[in-house]
Structures are given as structure tokens and as C-alpha cells.
Coordinates of C-alpha atoms in Angstrom, one line a residue:
X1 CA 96.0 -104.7 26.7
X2 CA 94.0 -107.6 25.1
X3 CA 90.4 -106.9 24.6
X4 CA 87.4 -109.2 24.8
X5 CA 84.4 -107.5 26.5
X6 CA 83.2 -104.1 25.1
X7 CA 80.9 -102.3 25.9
X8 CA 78.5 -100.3 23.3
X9 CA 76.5 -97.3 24.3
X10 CA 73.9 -96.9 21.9
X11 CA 71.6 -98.6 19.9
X12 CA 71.1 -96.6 16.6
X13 CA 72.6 -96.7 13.5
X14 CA 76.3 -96.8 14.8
X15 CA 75.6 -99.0 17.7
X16 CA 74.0 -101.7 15.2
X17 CA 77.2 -101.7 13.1
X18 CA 78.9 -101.4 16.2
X19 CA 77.9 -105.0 17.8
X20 CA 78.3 -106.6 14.1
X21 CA 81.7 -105.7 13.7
X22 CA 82.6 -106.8 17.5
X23 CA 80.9 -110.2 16.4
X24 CA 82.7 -110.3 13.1
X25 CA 86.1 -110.2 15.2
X26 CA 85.7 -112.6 17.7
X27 CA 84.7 -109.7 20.7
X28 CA 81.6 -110.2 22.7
X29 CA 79.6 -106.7 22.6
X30 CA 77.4 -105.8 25.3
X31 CA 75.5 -102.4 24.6
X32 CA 73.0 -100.5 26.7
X33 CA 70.4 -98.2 25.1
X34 CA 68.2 -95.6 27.2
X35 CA 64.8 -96.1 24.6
X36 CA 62.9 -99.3 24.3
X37 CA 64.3 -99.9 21.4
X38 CA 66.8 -99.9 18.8
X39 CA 66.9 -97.3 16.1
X40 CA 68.0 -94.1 17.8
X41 CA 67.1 -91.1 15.9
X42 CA 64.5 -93.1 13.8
X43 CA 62.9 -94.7 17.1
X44 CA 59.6 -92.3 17.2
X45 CA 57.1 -92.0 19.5
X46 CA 53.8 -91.9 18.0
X47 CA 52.4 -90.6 21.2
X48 CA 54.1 -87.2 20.6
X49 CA 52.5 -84.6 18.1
X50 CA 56.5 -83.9 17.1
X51 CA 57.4 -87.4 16.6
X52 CA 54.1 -88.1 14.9
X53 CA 54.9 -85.1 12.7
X54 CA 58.5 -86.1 12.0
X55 CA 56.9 -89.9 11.3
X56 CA 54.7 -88.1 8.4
X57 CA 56.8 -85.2 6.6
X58 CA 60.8 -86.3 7.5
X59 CA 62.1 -88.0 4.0
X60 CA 66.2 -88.9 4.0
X61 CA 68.5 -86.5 2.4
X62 CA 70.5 -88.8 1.4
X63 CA 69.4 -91.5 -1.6
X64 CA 69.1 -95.2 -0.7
X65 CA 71.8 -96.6 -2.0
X66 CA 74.4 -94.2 -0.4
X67 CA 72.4 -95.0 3.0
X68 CA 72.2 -98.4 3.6
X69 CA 75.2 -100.2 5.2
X70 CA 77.8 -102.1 3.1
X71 CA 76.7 -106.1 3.3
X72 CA 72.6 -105.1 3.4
X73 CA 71.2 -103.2 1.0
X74 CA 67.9 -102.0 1.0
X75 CA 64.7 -103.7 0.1
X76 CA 64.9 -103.9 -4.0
X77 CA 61.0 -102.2 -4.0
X78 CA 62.1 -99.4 -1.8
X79 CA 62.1 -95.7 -3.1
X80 CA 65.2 -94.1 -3.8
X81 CA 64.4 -91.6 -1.2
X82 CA 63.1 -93.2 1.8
X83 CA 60.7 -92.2 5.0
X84 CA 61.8 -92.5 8.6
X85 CA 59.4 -95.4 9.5
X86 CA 61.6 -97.2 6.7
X87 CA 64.5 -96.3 7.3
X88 CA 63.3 -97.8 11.3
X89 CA 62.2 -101.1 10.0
X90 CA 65.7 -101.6 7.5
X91 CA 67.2 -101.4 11.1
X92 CA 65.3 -103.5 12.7
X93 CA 65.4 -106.0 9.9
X94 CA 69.8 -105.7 10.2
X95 CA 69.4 -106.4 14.0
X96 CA 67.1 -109.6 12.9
X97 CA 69.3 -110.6 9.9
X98 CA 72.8 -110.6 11.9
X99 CA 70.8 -111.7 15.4
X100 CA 72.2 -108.2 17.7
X101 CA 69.0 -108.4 19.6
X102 CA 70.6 -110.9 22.3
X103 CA 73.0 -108.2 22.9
X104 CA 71.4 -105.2 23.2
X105 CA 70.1 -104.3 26.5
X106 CA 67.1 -101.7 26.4
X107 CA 65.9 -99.3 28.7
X108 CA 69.0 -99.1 30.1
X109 CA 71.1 -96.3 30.8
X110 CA 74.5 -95.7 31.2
X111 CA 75.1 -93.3 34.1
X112 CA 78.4 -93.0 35.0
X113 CA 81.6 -94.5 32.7
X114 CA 85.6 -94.0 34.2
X115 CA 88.4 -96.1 33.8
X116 CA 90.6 -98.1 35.8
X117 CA 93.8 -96.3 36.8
X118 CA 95.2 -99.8 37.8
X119 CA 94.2 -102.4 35.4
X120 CA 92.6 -99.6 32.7
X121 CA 89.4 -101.8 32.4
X122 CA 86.2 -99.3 32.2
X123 CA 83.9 -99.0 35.1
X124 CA 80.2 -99.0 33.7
X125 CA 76.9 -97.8 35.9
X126 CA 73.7 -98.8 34.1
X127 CA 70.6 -97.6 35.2
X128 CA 67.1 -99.1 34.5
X129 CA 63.8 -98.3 35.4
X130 CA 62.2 -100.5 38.4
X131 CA 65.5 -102.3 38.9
X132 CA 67.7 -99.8 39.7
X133 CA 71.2 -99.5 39.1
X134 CA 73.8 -102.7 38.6
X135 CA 78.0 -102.1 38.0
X136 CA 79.8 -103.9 35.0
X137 CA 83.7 -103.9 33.6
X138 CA 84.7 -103.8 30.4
X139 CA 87.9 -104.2 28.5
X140 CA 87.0 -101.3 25.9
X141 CA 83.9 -99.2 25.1
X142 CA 82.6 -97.1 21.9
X143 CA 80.5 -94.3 22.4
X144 CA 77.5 -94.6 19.7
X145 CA 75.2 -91.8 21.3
X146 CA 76.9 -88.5 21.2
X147 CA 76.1 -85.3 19.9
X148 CA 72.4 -84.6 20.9
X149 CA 72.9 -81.9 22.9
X150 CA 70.9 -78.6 21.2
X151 CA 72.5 -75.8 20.6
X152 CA 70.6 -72.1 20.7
X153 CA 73.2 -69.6 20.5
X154 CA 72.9 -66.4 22.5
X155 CA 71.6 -63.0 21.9
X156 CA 71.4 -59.9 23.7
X157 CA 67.7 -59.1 25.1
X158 CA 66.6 -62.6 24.2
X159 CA 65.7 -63.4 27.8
X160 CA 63.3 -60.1 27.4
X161 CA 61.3 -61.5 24.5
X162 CA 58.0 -62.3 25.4
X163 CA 57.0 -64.3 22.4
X164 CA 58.0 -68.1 22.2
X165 CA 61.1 -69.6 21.9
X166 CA 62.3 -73.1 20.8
X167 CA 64.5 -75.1 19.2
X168 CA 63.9 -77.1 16.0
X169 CA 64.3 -80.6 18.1
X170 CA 61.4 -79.7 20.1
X171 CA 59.5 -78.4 17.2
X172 CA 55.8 -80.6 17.7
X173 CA 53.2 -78.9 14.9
X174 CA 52.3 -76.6 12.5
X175 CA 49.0 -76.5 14.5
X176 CA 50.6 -74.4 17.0
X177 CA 51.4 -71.2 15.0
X178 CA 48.1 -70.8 13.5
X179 CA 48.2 -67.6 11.5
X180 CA 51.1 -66.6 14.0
X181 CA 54.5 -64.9 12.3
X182 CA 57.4 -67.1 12.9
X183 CA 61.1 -66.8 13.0
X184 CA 63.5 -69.9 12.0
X185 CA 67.0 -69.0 12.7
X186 CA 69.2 -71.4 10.7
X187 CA 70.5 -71.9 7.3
X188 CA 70.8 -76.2 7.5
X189 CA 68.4 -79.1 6.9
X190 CA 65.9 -78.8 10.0
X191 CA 65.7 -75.5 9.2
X192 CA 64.8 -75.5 5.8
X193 CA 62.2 -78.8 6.6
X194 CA 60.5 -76.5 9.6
X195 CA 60.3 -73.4 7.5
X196 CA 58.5 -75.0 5.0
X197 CA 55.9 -77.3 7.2
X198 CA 55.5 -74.0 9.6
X199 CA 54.7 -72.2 6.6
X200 CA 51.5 -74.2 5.6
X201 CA 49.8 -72.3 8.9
X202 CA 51.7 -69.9 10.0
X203 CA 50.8 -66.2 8.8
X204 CA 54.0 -65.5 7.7
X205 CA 57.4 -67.4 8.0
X206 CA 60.8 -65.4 8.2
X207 CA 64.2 -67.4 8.0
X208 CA 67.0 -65.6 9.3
X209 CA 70.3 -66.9 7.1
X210 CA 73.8 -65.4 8.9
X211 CA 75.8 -66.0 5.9
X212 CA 73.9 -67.8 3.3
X213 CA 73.0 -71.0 2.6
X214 CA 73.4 -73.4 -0.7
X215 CA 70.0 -75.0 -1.0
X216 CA 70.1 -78.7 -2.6
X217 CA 67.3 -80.4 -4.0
X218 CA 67.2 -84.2 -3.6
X219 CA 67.3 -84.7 -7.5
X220 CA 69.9 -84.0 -9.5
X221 CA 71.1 -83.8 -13.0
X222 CA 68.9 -86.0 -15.5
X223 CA 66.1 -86.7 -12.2
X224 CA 68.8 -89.1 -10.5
X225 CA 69.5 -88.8 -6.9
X226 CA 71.9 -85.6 -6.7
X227 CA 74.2 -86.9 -3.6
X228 CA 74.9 -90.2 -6.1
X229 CA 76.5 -87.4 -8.5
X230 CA 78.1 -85.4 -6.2
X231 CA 79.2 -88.7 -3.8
X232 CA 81.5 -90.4 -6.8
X233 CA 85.5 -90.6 -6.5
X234 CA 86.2 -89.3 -10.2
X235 CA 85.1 -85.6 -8.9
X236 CA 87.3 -85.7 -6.2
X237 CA 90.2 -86.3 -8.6
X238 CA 90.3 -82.9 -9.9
X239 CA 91.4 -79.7 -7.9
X240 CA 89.1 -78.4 -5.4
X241 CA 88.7 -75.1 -7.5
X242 CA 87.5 -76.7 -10.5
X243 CA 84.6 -79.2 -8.2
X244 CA 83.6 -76.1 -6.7
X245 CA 82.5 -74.5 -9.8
X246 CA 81.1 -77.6 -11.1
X247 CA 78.5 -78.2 -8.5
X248 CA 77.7 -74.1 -8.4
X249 CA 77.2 -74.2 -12.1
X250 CA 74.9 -77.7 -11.1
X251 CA 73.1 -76.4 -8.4
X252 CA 72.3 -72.7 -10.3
X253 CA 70.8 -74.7 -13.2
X254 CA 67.9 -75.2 -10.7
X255 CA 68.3 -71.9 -8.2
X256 CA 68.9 -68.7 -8.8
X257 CA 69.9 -68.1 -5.3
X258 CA 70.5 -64.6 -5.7
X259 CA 67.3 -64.2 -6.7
X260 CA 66.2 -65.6 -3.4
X261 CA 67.9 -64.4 -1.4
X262 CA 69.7 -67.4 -0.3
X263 CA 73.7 -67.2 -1.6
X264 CA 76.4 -67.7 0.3
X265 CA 79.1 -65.7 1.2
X266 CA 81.2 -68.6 1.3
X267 CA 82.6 -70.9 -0.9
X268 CA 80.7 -74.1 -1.7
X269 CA 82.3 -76.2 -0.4
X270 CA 83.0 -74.0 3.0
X271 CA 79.1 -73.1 3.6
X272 CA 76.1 -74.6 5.0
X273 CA 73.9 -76.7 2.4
X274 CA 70.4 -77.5 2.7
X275 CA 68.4 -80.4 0.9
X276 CA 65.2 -79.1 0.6
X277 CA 62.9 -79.8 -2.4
X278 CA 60.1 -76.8 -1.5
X279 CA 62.4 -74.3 -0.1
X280 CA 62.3 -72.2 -3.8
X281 CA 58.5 -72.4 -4.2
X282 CA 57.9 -71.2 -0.6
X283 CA 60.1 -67.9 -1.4
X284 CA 58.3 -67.3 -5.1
X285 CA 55.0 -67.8 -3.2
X286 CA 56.1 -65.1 -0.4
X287 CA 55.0 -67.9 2.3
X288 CA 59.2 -67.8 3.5
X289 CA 61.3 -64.8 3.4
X290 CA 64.8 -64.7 3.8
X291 CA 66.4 -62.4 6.4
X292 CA 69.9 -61.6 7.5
X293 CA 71.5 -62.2 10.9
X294 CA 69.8 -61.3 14.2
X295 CA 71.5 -58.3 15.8
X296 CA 69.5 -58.2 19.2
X297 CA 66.0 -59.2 20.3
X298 CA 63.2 -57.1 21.7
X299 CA 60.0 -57.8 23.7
X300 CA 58.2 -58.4 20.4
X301 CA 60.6 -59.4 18.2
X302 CA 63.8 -58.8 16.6
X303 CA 66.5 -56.3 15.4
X304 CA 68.6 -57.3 12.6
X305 CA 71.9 -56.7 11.5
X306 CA 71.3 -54.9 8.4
X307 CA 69.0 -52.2 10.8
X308 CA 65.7 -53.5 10.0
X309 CA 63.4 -54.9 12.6
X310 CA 60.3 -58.0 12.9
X311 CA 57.7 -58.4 15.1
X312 CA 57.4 -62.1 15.4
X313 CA 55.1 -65.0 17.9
X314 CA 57.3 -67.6 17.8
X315 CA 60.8 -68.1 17.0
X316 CA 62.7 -71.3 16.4
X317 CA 66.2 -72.0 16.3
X318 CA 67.2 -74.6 13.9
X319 CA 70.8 -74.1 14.8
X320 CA 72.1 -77.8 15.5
X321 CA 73.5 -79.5 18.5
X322 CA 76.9 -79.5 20.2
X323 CA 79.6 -82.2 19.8
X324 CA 79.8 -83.9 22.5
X325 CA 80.9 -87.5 24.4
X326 CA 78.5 -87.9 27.2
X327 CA 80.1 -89.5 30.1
X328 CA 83.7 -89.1 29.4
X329 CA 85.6 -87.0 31.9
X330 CA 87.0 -83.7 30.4
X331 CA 90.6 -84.9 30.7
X332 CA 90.0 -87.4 27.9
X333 CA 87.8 -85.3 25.8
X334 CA 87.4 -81.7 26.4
X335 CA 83.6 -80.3 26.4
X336 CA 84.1 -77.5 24.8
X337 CA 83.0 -78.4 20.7
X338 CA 85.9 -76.1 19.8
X339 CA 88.5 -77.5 21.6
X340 CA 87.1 -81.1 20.5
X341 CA 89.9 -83.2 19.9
X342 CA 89.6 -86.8 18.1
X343 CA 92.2 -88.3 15.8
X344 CA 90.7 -88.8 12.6
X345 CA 86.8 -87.6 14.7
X346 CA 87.2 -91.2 16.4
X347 CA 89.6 -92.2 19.0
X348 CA 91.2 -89.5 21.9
X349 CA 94.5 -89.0 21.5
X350 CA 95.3 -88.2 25.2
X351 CA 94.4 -92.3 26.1
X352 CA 97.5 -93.0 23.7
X353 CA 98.3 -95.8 21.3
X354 CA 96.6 -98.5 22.6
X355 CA 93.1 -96.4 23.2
X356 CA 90.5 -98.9 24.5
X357 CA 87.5 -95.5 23.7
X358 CA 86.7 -94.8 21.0
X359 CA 84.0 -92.4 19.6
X360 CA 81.6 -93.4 16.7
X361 CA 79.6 -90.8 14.9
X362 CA 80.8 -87.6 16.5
X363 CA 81.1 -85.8 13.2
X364 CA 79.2 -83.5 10.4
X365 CA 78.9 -85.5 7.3
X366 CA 78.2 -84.2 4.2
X367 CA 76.5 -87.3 3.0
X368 CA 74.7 -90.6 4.7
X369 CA 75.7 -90.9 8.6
X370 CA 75.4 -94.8 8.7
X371 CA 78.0 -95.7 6.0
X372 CA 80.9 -93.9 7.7
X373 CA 79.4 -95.1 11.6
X374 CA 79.9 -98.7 10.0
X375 CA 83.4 -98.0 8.7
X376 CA 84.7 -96.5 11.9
X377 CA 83.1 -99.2 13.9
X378 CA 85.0 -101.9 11.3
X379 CA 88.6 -99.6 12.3
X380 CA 88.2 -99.7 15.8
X381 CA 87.4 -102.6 16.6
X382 CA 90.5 -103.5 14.5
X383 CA 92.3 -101.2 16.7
X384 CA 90.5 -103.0 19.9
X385 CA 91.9 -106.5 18.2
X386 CA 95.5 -105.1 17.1
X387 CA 95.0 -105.6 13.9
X388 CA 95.4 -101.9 13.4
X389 CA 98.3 -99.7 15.1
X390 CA 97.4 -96.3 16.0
X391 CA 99.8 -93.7 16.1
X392 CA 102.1 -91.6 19.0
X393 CA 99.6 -89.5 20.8
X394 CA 102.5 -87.1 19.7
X395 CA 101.3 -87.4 15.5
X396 CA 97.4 -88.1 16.3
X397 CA 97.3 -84.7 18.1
X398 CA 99.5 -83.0 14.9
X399 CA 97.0 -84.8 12.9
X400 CA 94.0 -83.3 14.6
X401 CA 95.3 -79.5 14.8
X402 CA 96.3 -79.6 11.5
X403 CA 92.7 -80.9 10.8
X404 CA 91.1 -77.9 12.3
X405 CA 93.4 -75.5 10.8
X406 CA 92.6 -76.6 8.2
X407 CA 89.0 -76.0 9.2
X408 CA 89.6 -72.3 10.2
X409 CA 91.4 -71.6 7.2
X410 CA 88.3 -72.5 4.9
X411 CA 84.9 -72.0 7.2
X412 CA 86.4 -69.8 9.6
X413 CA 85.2 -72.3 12.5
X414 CA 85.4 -75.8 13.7
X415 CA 82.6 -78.1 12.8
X416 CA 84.7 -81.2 12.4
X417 CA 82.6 -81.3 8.6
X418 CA 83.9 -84.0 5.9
X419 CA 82.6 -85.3 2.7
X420 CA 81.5 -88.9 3.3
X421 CA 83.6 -90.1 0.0
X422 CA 87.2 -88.5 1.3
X423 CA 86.1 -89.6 5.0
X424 CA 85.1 -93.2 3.9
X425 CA 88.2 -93.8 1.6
X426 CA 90.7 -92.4 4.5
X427 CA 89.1 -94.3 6.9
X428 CA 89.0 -97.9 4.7
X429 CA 92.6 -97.2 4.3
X430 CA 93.9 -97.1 7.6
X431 CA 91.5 -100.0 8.5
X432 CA 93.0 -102.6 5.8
X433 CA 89.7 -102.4 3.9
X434 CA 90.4 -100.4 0.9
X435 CA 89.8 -102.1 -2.2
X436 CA 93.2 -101.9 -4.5
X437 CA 91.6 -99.9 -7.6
X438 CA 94.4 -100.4 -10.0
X439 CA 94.9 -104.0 -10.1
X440 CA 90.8 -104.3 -10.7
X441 CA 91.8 -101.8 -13.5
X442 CA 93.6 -104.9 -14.8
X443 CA 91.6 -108.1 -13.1
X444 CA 88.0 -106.7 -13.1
X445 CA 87.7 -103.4 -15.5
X446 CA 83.6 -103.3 -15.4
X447 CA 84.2 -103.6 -12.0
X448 CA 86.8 -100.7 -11.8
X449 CA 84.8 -98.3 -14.3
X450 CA 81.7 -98.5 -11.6
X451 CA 83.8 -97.9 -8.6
X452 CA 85.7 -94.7 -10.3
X453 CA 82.6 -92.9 -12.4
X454 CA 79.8 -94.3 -10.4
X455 CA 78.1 -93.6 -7.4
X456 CA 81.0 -94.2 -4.3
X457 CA 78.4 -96.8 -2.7
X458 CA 79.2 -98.3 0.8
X459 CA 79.1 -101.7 -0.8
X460 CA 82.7 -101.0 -2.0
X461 CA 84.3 -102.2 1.1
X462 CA 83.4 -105.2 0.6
X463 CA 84.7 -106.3 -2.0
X464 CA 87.8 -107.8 -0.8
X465 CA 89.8 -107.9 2.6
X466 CA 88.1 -109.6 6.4
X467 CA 84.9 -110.1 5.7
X468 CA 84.2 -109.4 2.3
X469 CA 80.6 -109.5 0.7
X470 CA 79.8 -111.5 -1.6
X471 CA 76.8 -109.8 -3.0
X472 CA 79.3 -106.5 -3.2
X473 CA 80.1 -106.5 -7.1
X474 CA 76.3 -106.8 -8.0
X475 CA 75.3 -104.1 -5.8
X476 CA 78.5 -101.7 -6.8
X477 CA 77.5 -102.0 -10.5
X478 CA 73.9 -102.7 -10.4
X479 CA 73.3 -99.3 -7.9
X480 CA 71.8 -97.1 -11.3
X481 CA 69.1 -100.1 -11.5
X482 CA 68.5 -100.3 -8.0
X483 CA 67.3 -96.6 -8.1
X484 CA 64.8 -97.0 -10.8
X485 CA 63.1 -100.3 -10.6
X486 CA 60.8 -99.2 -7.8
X487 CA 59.9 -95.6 -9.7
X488 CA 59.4 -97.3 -13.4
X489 CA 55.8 -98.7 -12.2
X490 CA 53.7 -97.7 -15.5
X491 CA 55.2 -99.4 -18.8
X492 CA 56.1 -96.5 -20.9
X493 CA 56.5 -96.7 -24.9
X494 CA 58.7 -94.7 -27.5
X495 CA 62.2 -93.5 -26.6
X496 CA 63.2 -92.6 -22.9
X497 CA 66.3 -91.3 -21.7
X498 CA 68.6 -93.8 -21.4
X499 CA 70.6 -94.5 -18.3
X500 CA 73.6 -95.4 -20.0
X501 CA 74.1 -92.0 -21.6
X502 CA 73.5 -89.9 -19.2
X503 CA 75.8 -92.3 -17.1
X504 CA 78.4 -92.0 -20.0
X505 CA 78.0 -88.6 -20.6
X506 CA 79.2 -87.6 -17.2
X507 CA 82.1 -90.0 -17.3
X508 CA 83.5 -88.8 -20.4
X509 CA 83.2 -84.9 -19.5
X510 CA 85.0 -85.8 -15.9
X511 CA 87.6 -88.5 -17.9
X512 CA 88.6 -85.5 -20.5
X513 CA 89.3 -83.3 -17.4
X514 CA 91.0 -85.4 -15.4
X515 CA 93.6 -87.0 -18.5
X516 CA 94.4 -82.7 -18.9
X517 CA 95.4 -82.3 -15.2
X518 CA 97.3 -85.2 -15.3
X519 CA 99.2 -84.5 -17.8
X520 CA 99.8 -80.8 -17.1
X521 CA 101.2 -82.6 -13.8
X522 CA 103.5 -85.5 -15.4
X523 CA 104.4 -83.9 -18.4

């Protein structure tokens, strides 16, 4: 089937890079988003005492340069760790830059989506307030607005507790649990960033943890960002076994998570990780204390596994949301976020080789969401265009339970969780848009030394192939300078750490390492 038209449901990060790429390729986007306006997650309402709080406290996790998308960096004077209202206006600044605004249709929701039996076009219903609702057709469609759907797990006598209960989404202010005693039930991001807000007011805070947690604080070795360590493609050269106790040994130089109660039972690598830059002071002060799994509820509070019990006022559940493809019928892809099945997280297998859906953004990243959205949006629409062959719905599906036994075997669970370095590269590769690394070995060796040892940067994919950038070698080897020039603000005299050794330092350790298992392989 040749596609033109697609159609774009959602206007957030992956929806942004979604209508690029379509344009980039000769398509002609059309996407519909349900808020006023573009941004998605990052769109706030300052009306709302939750959004106003998120608009305040919320900083990225991830570090700027591993955030941005691959042909527009960031602002040079921005921070290396950014608020949300930024990361709203780089957005809205993309959508200006590349001119998406004429294509993005706001305020309008899409109600119903089904395909053709006859002609396999896709039948659209969009819904908008005082118009009503209009019918469209489209040749193919990408899903940009999935898995939003909260998740609070349950447990017996909940329904009987009389105190209140919420989840982390809906999480407005601290000003509500005045010297109240809260529970958070979660071991992940929100719930390390509500536990320590709640904690300013709340009489007490408890954090219940099922099986640990590995806490991560935005700065790493040396005071640089710790995701630019741990995101770079020489430390995914060595066995998994040796990685893992690199980044324990790294991330015990700054917690003792013992200690605090916080260690996994898990592997690194297999457990949940939280940034959070206050969690360790908020223990030591006694204003957040750790507790294991909840066993039951009661009317006043909870039971939990270890025997012991808490009488709590509010309890929150911080435990994430459920995969999910809004609007796709259950024949294509299955509700159920265990039996979610997407070859390679992206396109259905059951709609076969020449798949006109596609699914962008309906995974667990460990690492910055809008890099990988842009990269499956660039392989799609590749896909759309036949510039990319898929496989037999026969080897996509083997693909995808091998994938999630894979899962099983290590986290005991499926949570469709990949490191956004493995994920990119896989991804660039089967898209055409993988940079060839030995023959820059050879043609560009600066070039090559940055892409191995430094920080894996989404800038890389455009270095070569459709639609290079050419802006992309600056911002590849130039990422260490990026981070500092808007911190260095006072002129400082006498010796300073230099970038360059700590930079080498690393390298060297990691090159030593990796020359020893190759030749234990080879020779």
C-alpha cells in the first residue's frame, strides 16, 4: 500500500518529531491533540495547584544534552539540568523552527480509530469542543499519546481504609498533608520527587519499597551529569557482569544504601532506579522512612509484610501507569500490559509486513524519552515510505517473545524497559541511520574517539545517511563544553579540575578493560 496522508495522534514530544520526519519524507502529517496546545506532558496548567507545583519543583532526570532531539540542541545558556517550563518552550521553539504548527490541530480529540477491511485506509473520528465531531481517512497513523493510564495496584481491605487515597499523577500540594502521616507506595522517580516535597509538611512520610530501589543522583563522577557517564557506548562493550559492578561500585561511592534502607534485591541493572538528589538527606533527617511491602490495609492504615503495622492520613501511590494504545481494537494490540506485544516496542506484528500503525513512545526508558520518540518516528515513517522492510509477522512475534523472556528471566516481569543507548543504536540500525564507526576510525578519528568514550548524544544520527545535520560533529564533540559554559558564571583563578582528564581518565580505565576481553575472545 503506498502512503501519503498520516495521521498523528499527539502533540508532545513524539508527535513533534513525529510531523518532522513525515515532512522530511515527502508525507503530509495531519495530527490531532486533545490540550490547547503542544507539549504533552510539559503542557501545565497554572490554574491547577498540581500543575503549578509540578511547574515549580519538577527538574529533568535526564541532562540536556542527552534530552534534546538530534538536529536542535538546546539553548547554549541553558542549565545542564533543565525545568519543565524549559523544557515547554525548547518545544515550542522546535514546532516554530521546523513550522509543525500548520499541522497540528488542537483541541481536538480523536475518538474512535478502525481500519478499512476493504481498502485498509484508517477511519478517524475527531472530536472538538463547540463543533462537534467531523470523519477523516488516512493512509497510515502513529500513535504518539499512549501510556497515561494510572496504575494503583490492589490490596486486600483497601476499599475499607478510611484515610485518603491517591495516586502520584493526581498529587496537587504539600499544603494538603499539613502535619498529617503519609504513605508513598513506590520505589521510582515520582515517588521519590513526592516523598521528598510531601515531607516539607507532612508530620511524617513513610515510603513503602517492595524490593528495593537504586537511588541515582543527577551528578555523577567528577560533578558531571551521571546519565552522560552511564549513557556512553564504550560501557556497553564489556559484559553485562562487569557494567553492573561498575555502576554499584559508582553509585555506593555516594549511598550507602544499606544503610538506608534502600538496596535492592535485584540486580542493577534488573531493579527500579530513582534520580533523586534529596532522597539520602530526607532518611538521615528521619523526615522519610523506608518500609517494606504492604501486606493488607486497615481502616487506619496498613499491615505490612514483615508483620509490622502504620497508622497513616493519606496514602499515595506512585506506582506508574499501564501500557497502553488508546483506540486500537484488542485484535491488533492486546490491553492487557502483559500480553503487550510490539516488534521492537513500535509496530504490531498481527497488521503484518506492510503495517500502516505504528506506536511511538510505548516503552520504559532508562534514559531521555524524546531521543528514542525521534528515532522511532525517523524508522517508521521509513517503513510508511518502503524505504525500510519489516519482517514476517512470523519473526516480529519470535522477536517480541524472545524479548520478554528475556524480560522474565532478569526482572521477573514485563515492563518492556531498555537502556536508551542499546535501544537507540538498534533502532538507527534497522532505520539506515547508523553512523559506520569504523571507517570514522580511519576518515574522522576525533570524531570516532567522541562517539565511542563520550557521551552517546542524539546528535549522532546525524551525522551521515537522509537528512544528515550539519551542525552534528560540533555538537557530538563539543557536548563536555556545552554542559559547563552556562554553570562556569564567576571567573575562578588557580588550578581547576580539568575536563580533559577526568574525560581521559575514564577512557583509558574503560579502553584497558575492553583491549583484555577482546583478546581473551580472539586469542
Amino acid at each position: 500500500m503506498v502512503v501519503q496522508s498520516v495521521l498523528i495522534i499527539g502533540a508532545g514530544a513524539g508527535g513533534l518529531a513525529a510531523i518532522k520526519t513525515c515532512l522530511e519524507e515527502g508525507l503530509e502529517p495531519t495530527c490531532f491533540e486533545m490540550k490547547p496546545d503542544i507539549g504533552g506532558l510539559w503542557l501545565l496548567d497554572e490554574s491547577f495547584e498540581r500543575d503549578a507545583w509540578r511547574r515549580q519543583t519538577l527538574i529533568t532526570n535526564t541532562s540536556r544534552e542527552m534530552t534534546g532531539f538530534s538536529d536542535f540542541p538546546f539553548p547554549r545558556d541553558a542549565p545542564p539540568f533543565l525545568t519543565g517550563e524549559a523544557v515547554l518552550r525548547y518545544y515550542q521553539k522546535y514546532a516554530e523552527r521546523f513550522n509543525l504548527r500548520p499541522y497540528i490541530h488542537c483541541n481536538s480529540e480523536v475518538t474512535k480509530l478502525e481500519q478499512n477491511t476493504d481498502n485498509k485506509k484508517w477511519c478517524v473520528e475527531v472530536s472538538k469542543p463547540g463543533v462537534g465531531t467531523k470523519d477523516y481517512t488516512f493512509d497510515a497513523v502513529l500513535i504518539c499519546c499512549g501510556r497515561r493510564q494510572t496504575y494503583i495496584p490492589h490490596y486486600p481491605g483497601l476499599e475499607t481504609f478510611k484515610g485518603t487515597v491517591t495516586h502520584s499523577e493526581l498529587y496537587r500540594s504539600n499544603a494538603d498533608i499539613d502535619d498529617k502521616k503519609v504513605l508513598v507506595v513506590g520505589a521510582s522517580h515520582s515517588a521519590g520527587d513526592v516523598a521528598v516535597h510531601a515531607s516539607n509538611n507532612a508530620s511524617q512520610v513513610f515510603m513503602s519499597i517492595r524490593e528495593g530501589t537504586w537511588v541515582i543522583t543527577r551528578n555523577g563522577p567528577d560533578g558531571w551529569p551521571h546519565d552522560a557517564f552511564i549513557h556512553r557506548r564504550i560501557n556497553f562493550l564489556p559484559p553485562e557482569w562487569y557494567l553492573q559492578s561498575w555502576v554499584k561500585r559508582t553509585f555506593f561511592r555516594r549511598i550507602n544504601f544499606d544503610t538506608l534502607g534502600l538496596r535492592s534485591v535485584r540486580n542493577i541493572f534488573q531493579s527500579d532506579w530513582m534520580v533523586n538528589d534529596n532522597m539520602q538527606i530526607k532518611i538521615m533527617a528521619g523526615k522519610v522512612k523506608i518500609k517494606p511491602a504492604i501486606d493488607h490495609f486497615t481502616t487506619t492504615g496498613v499491615t505490612l509484610c514483615d508483620g509490622s503495622t502504620l497508622e497513616v492520613d493519606t496514602v499515595i501511590f506512585a506506582t506508574g501507569y499501564r501500557i497502553a494504545a488508546p483506540l486500537v481494537d484488542t485484535s491488533i494490540i492486546q490491553e492487557n500490559s502483559t500480553d503487550f506485544r510490539l516488534y521492537k516496542s513500535v509496530f504490531p506484528p498481527r497488521l503484518g509486513r506492510d503495517g500502516t500503525l505504528a506506536c511511538i513512545g510505548l516503552i520504559n526508558i532508562i534514559g531521555s524519552y524524546a531521543p528514542v520518540a525521534e528515532l522511532q518516528a525517523r524508522w517508521t515513517v521509513r517503513v510508511f515510505k518502503g524505504l525500510c522492510k519489516l519482517p514476517t509477522p512470523e519473526c516480529m512475534l519470535k522477536d517480541v517473545m524472545q524479548t520478554r523472556q528475556e524480560e522474565l528471566r532478569k526482572r521477573g516481569k514485563c515492563s518492556t524497559v531498555v537502556f536508551q543507548v542499546k535501544y537507540q543504536d538498534e533502532i538507527a540500525s534497522l532505520a539506515g541511520l547508523m553512523p559506520n564507526w569504523f571507517k570514522l576510525l580511519f576518515t574522522d578519528p576525533i570524531l570516532a574517539y567522541h562517539s565511542l568514550f563520550g557521551p552517546a548524544v542524539p546528535y549522532y544520527f546525524r551525522l551521515e545517511g537522509p537528512h544528515a545535520w550539519p551542525g552534528a560533529r560540533d555538537a557530538v564533540i563539543g557536548c563536555w563544553e556545552a554542559y559547563t559554559r552556562p554553570t562556569m558564571t564567576r571567573k575562578l583563578e588557580g588550578p581547576k579540575t580539568s575536563r580533559l582528564f577526568v574525560f581521559v581518565k575514564y577512557s583509558i580505565i574503560l579502553s584497558i578493560i575492553l583491549s583484555l576481553i577482546l583478546s581473551l575472545i580472539y586469542y
